[in-house]
XYZ file of C-alpha atoms in Angstrom:
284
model
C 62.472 -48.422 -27.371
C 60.420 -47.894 -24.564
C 57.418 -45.850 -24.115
C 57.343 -41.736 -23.864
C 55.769 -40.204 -20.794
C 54.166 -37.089 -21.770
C 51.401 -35.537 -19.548
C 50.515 -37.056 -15.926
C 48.782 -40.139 -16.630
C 49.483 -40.454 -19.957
C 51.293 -42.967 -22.014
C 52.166 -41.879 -25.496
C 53.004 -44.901 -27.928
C 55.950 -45.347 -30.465
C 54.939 -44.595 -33.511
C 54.939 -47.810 -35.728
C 52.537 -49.065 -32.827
C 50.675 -46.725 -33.173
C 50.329 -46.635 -36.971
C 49.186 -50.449 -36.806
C 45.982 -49.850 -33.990
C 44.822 -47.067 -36.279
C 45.010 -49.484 -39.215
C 43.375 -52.331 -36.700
C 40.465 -49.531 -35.352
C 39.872 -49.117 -39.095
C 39.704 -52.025 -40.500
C 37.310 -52.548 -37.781
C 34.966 -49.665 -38.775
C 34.952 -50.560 -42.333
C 33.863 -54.110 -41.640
C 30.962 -52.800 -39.721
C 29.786 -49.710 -41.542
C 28.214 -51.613 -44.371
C 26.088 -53.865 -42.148
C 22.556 -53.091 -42.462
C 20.272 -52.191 -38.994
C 18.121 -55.210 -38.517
C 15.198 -55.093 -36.645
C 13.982 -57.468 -34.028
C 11.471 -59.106 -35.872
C 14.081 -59.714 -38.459
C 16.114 -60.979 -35.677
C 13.678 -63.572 -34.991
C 13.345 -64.679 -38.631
C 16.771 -65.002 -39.151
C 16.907 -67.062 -36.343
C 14.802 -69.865 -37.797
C 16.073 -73.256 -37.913
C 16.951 -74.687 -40.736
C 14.224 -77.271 -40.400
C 11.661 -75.289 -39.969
C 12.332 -73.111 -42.723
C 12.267 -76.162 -44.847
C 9.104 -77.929 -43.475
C 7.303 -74.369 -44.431
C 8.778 -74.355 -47.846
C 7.116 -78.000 -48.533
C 4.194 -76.935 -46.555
C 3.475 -74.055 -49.331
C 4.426 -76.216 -52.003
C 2.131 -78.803 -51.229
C -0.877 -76.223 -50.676
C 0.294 -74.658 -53.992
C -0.326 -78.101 -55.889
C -3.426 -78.653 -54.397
C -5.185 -75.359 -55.240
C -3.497 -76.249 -58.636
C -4.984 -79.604 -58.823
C -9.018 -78.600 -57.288
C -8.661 -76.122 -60.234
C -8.011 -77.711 -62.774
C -9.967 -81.509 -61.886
C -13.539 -81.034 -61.869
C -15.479 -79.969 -59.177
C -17.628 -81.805 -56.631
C -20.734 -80.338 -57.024
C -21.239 -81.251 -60.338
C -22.105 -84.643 -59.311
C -24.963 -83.289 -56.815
C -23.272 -85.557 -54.113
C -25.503 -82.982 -51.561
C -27.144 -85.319 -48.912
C -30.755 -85.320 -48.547
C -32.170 -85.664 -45.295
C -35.307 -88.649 -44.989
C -37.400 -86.063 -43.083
C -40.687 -87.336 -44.675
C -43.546 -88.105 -41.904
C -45.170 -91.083 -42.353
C -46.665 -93.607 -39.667
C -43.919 -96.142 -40.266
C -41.540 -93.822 -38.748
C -43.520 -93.952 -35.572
C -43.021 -96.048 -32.807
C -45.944 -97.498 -31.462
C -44.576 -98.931 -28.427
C -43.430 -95.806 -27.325
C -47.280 -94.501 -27.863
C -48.457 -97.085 -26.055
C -46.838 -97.080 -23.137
C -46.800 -93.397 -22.757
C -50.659 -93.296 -22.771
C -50.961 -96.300 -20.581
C -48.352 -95.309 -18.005
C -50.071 -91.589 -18.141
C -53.968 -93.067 -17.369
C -52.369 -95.337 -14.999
C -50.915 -92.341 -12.808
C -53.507 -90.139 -13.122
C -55.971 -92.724 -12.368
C -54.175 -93.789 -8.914
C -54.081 -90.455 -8.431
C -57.574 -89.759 -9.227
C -58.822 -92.725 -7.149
C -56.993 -91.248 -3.926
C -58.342 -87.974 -4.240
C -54.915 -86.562 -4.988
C -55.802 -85.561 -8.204
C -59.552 -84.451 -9.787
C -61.671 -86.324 -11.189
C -62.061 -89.649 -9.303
C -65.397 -90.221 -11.025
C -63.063 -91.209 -14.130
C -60.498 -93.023 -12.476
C -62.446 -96.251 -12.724
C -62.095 -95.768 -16.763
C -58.537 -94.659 -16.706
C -57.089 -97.547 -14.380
C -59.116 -100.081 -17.142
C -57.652 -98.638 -19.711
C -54.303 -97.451 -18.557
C -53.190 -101.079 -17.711
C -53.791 -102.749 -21.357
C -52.684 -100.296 -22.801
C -48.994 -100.371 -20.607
C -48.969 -104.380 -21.349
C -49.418 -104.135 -25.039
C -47.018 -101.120 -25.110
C -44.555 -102.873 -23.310
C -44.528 -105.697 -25.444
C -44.700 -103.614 -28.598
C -41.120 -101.907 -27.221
C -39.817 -105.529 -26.441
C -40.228 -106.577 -29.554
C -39.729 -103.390 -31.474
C -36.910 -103.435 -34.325
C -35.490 -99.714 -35.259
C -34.967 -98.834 -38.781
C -31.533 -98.385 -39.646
C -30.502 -94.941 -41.173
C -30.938 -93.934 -45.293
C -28.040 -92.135 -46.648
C -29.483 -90.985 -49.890
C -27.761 -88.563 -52.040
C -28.928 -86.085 -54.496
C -28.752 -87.702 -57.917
C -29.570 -91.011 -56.856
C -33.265 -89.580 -55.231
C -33.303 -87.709 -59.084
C -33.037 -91.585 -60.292
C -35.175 -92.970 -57.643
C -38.347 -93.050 -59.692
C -37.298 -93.844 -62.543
C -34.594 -96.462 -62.169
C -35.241 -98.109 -58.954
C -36.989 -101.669 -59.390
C -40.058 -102.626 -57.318
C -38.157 -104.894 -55.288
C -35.400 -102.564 -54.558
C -38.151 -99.910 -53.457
C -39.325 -102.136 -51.302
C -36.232 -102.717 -49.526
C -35.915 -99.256 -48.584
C -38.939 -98.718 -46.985
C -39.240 -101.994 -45.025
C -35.324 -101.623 -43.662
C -36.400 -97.697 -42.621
C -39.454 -98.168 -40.689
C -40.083 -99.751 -37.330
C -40.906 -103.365 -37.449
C -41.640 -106.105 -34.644
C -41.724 -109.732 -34.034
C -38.635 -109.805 -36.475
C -35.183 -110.268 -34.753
C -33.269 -108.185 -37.640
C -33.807 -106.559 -40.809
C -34.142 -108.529 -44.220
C -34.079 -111.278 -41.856
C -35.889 -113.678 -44.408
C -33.551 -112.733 -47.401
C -30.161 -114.058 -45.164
C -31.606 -116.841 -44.373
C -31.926 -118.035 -47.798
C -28.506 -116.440 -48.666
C -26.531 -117.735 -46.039
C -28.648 -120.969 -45.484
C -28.271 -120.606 -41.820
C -27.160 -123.932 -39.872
C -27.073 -125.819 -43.579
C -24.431 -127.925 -45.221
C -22.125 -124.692 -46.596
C -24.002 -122.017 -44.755
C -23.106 -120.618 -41.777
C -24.321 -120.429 -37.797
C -26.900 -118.583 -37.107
C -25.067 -116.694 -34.266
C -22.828 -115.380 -36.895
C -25.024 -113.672 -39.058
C -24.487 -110.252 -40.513
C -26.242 -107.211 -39.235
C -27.766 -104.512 -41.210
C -26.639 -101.380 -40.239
C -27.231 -98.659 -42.746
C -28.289 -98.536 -46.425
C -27.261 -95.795 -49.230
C -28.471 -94.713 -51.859
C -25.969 -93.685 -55.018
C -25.222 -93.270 -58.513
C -22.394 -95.149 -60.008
C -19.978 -93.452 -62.917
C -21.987 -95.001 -65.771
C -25.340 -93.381 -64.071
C -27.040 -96.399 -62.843
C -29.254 -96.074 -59.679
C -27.465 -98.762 -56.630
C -28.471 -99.825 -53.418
C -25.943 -100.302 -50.829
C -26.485 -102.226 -47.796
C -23.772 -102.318 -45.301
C -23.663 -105.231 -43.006
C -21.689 -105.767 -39.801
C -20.108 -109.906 -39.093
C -17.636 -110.006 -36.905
C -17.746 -113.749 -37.474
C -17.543 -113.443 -41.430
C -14.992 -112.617 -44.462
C -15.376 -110.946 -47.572
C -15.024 -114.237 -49.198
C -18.155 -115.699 -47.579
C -20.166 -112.519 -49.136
C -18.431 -112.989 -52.667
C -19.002 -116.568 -52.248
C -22.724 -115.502 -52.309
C -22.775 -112.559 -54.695
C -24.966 -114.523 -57.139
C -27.596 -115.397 -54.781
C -27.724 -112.035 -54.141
C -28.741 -111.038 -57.311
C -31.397 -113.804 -58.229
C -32.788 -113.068 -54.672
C -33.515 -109.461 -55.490
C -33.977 -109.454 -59.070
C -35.103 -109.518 -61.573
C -33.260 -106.449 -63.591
C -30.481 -106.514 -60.651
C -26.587 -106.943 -60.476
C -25.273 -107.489 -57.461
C -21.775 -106.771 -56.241
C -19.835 -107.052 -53.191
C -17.254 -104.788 -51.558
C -15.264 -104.372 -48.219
C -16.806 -101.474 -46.305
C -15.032 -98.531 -44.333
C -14.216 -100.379 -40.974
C -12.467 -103.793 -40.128
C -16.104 -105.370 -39.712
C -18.270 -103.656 -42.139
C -19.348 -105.206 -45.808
C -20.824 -103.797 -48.950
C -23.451 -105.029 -50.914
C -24.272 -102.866 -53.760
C -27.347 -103.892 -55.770
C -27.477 -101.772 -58.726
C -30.310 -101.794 -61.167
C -30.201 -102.069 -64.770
C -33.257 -100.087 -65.261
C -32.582 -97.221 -67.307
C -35.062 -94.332 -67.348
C -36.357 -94.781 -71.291
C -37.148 -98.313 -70.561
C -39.441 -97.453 -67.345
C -41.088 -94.226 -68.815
C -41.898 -96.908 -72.384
């Protein structure tokens, strides 16, 4: 059967044909008319990669067990681990090679420039030219042989514990490694020599001595007051400081227990000298 012509330019189909495109158009429609509008946003989010949407699914979880975790462990500041800054004036603090070549190098220009009338005051520039050129010299050596104090990380409860548990010696320690010194060529310079019995039978080369760098001052978990000092030896192993851990201790005892630890870089050592000094037995 072929098709009916009906109107001009019109084709009229048979009518089985025609009875399977309606069911076709509307099977169509009723696929589609259930679909819900989605916008463009949620076009982009249902979009996301599988991947993605799973990295941000352990992403959450993680920062879920965290928050879960800070809650429920203790917190920080309960072990006053605030920093205190060492902002304490004192003349030790000073440089005094600094001073003295500032003031010598200052008389010393104005007193050229006194004495060639390019300045005021050439009646004094006989005074400031004596004056001005010791004064350079000695600050000039002062500077040369000027040794900086190495910085004091000191920490709430242990400057609480400071008074009261901290031994003489350790005290002393403190202050002599955080001022300026001179004529010395490092800090505690006298105590590794005796430790690490330099150029000895079983010490070590002088060359490859360690180098203060920083002290701390902390509170261990039993509440003891310790006294780190962190050395740098590029040249040395943790088993030559562990090696020497009990020479540590009789060298700054008494009342002292020394123990030795790998610090936070490749070439950095702990040595923690931690008093046994409680508070009752200083304040009897």
């Amino acid at each position: 059967m072929g098709s009916i012509s009906a109107a001009s330019g019109t084709t009229v189909l048979p009518f089985h044909l025609r009875r399977q495109n309606n069911m076709r158009s509307g099977l169509h429609d009723r696929r589609h008319e259930n679909l819900p509008v989605v916008s463009s946003s949620q076009q982009r989010w249902l979009n996301v990669p599988e991947t993605k949407l799973k990295r941000e699914t352990l992403r959450l979880g993680f920062v879920a067990r965290v928050a879960d975790s800070t809650s429920s462990s203790p917190s920080v500041a309960s072990a006053d681990k605030t920093l205190i800054p060492d902002d304490e004036f004192t003349l030790a603090k000073i440089s005094f090679g600094v001073i003295g070549l500032g003031l010598g190098v200052s008389l010393l220009s104005y007193g050229f420039g006194a004495y060639f009338n390019i300045l005021p005051g050439s009646e004094w520039s006989a005074i400031m030219l004596t004056y001005g050129f010791p004064l350079a010299i000695i600050g000039m050596a002062l500077k040369y042989a000027e040794l900086k104090p190495v910085p004091c990380l000191s920490y709430a409860d242990a400057v609480k514990l400071r008074e009261t548990s901290a031994t003489p010696i350790l005290t002393q320690v403190r202050n002599d490694v955080t001022r300026y010194r001179y004529g010395d060529e490092q800090h505690l310079e006298e105590a590794l020599k005796r430790i690490f019995q330099y150029g000895l039978g079983g010490g070590i080369p002088r060359r490859s001595a360690p180098i203060l760098t920083m002290i701390k001052e902390e509170v261990l978990t039993d509440g003891r007051y310790c006294l780190v000092l962190v050395f740098e030896a590029n040249a040395l192993k943790l088993s030559d400081f562990e090696q020497r851990q009990a020479k540590f201790t009789s060298f700054f005892g008494p009342n002292i227990t020394a123990e030795v630890a790998k610090g936070e870089s490749e070439n950095l050592y702990e040595v923690r000298l931690i008093s046994n000094v409680s508070a009752s037995s200083m304040s009897s």
